[in-house]
Coordinates of C-alpha atoms in Angstrom, one line a residue:
M4 CA 0.0 0.0 0.0
P5 CA 1.8 3.2 -1.1
R6 CA 2.2 5.9 1.5
L7 CA 2.1 9.6 0.5
L8 CA 2.5 12.4 3.0
G9 CA 1.7 10.0 5.9
V10 CA -1.5 8.7 4.3
D11 CA -2.0 5.1 3.1
I12 CA -3.7 5.2 -0.3
P13 CA -5.7 2.2 -1.5
N14 CA -4.0 -0.4 -3.6
D15 CA -6.8 -1.7 -5.7
K16 CA -8.1 1.6 -7.1
P17 CA -6.8 3.6 -10.1
I18 CA -4.2 6.2 -9.0
V19 CA -6.5 9.1 -9.9
I20 CA -9.1 7.7 -7.4
S21 CA -6.5 6.8 -4.8
L22 CA -4.9 10.2 -4.7
R23 CA -8.3 11.7 -3.6
Y24 CA -7.7 10.1 -0.2
L25 CA -5.3 12.9 0.6
Y26 CA -6.9 16.0 2.2
G27 CA -7.0 18.8 -0.3
V28 CA -6.7 16.6 -3.4
G29 CA -9.8 16.3 -5.6
D30 CA -10.5 15.0 -9.1
Q31 CA -8.8 17.9 -10.9
V32 CA -5.7 18.1 -8.8
A33 CA -5.3 14.3 -9.0
R34 CA -5.4 14.4 -12.8
E35 CA -2.9 17.3 -12.8
L36 CA -0.5 15.3 -10.5
C37 CA -0.7 12.3 -12.8
H38 CA 0.0 14.4 -15.9
K39 CA 2.9 16.2 -14.3
A40 CA 4.4 13.0 -12.9
G41 CA 4.0 11.2 -16.2
I42 CA 1.8 8.4 -14.7
E43 CA -1.1 6.8 -16.6
T44 CA -4.4 7.6 -14.8
S45 CA -5.7 4.1 -15.3
K46 CA -2.7 2.5 -13.5
R47 CA -3.4 0.9 -10.1
A48 CA -1.8 2.3 -7.0
R49 CA -0.1 -1.1 -6.3
E50 CA 1.6 -1.0 -9.7
L51 CA 3.5 2.2 -8.9
H52 CA 7.3 2.0 -8.7
E53 CA 9.2 3.7 -5.9
E54 CA 10.5 6.5 -8.3
E55 CA 6.9 7.3 -9.3
V56 CA 5.8 7.5 -5.7
A57 CA 8.8 9.8 -5.0
R58 CA 7.8 12.0 -7.9
L59 CA 4.3 12.4 -6.7
T60 CA 5.5 13.2 -3.2
T61 CA 7.9 15.9 -4.4
L62 CA 5.2 17.4 -6.6
L63 CA 2.7 17.5 -3.7
E64 CA 5.1 19.1 -1.3
R65 CA 6.4 21.6 -3.8
D66 CA 3.3 22.8 -5.7
Y67 CA 0.3 22.1 -3.5
T68 CA -1.0 22.8 0.0
V69 CA -2.4 19.5 1.3
E70 CA -2.9 17.4 4.4
G71 CA -1.6 18.8 7.7
Q72 CA -0.5 22.2 6.3
L73 CA -4.0 22.7 4.7
R74 CA -5.8 21.6 7.8
R75 CA -3.7 24.0 9.9
Q76 CA -4.4 26.9 7.4
V77 CA -8.2 26.3 7.5
A78 CA -8.1 26.2 11.3
Q79 CA -6.2 29.4 11.4
D80 CA -8.7 31.1 9.0
I81 CA -11.6 30.0 11.2
S82 CA -9.8 31.2 14.4
R83 CA -9.1 34.5 12.8
L84 CA -12.8 34.9 12.0
R85 CA -13.7 34.0 15.6
D86 CA -11.1 36.5 17.0
I87 CA -12.4 39.5 15.0
K88 CA -15.9 38.6 16.0
C89 CA -17.4 38.9 12.5
Y90 CA -20.7 37.4 11.7
R91 CA -19.2 34.2 10.3
G92 CA -16.9 33.9 13.3
M93 CA -19.8 34.2 15.7
R94 CA -21.7 31.5 13.8
H95 CA -18.6 29.2 14.1
R96 CA -18.4 30.0 17.8
L97 CA -22.1 29.2 18.4
G98 CA -22.0 26.0 16.3
L99 CA -24.6 27.2 13.9
P100 CA -24.6 27.1 10.0
V101 CA -22.2 29.7 8.6
R102 CA -23.3 30.0 5.0
G103 CA -26.8 31.4 5.2
Q104 CA -28.8 28.2 5.7
R105 CA -32.1 28.4 7.6
T106 CA -32.1 27.2 11.2
R107 CA -35.8 27.2 12.1
T108 CA -36.0 23.8 10.6
N109 CA -33.1 21.6 9.5
A110 CA -29.5 22.5 10.6
R111 CA -29.5 19.4 12.8
T112 CA -26.0 18.5 11.8
R113 CA -24.6 21.7 13.3
K114 CA -27.1 22.1 16.2
G115 CA -27.1 18.5 17.4
P116 CA -30.1 16.4 18.4
K117 CA -33.4 18.2 19.3
K118 CA -33.7 19.6 22.8
T119 CA -37.3 19.4 23.8
V120 CA -38.7 22.4 25.7
A121 CA -41.6 21.9 28.1
G122 CA -44.9 23.1 26.6
K123 CA -47.0 25.9 28.0
K124 CA -49.8 25.3 30.4
G125 CA -53.3 25.1 28.8
V126 CA -55.6 28.1 28.5
K127 CA -58.2 26.4 30.7
D128 CA -56.2 27.3 33.9
L129 CA -56.7 31.1 33.2
R130 CA -60.6 30.9 33.3

């Protein structure tokens, strides 16, 4: 199982698909990497030679921001938004959707499971 930047990529899939297991590498970047490294896109990951793996690693480190460095950069961006207390930063801080989605219904992924609030007493008691 080839290892790129500390991540094991799957053996049985084509290299274009296997490269997507790296954080920050999608379809387009995977195709560019294969083209720059001179590797056929249909080639399986287990069929790669050591020199091809080394070429991919050097290309990733030199030309792209991926894995730990990208995760750190995203975390710094979010913490900057939180520090300056802008709208997006406050939404991150409160754990609510950041990109304008509705929260009256839906948004359960960000808000967590429903918290049931006790209902009001009936109107009969006021008579």
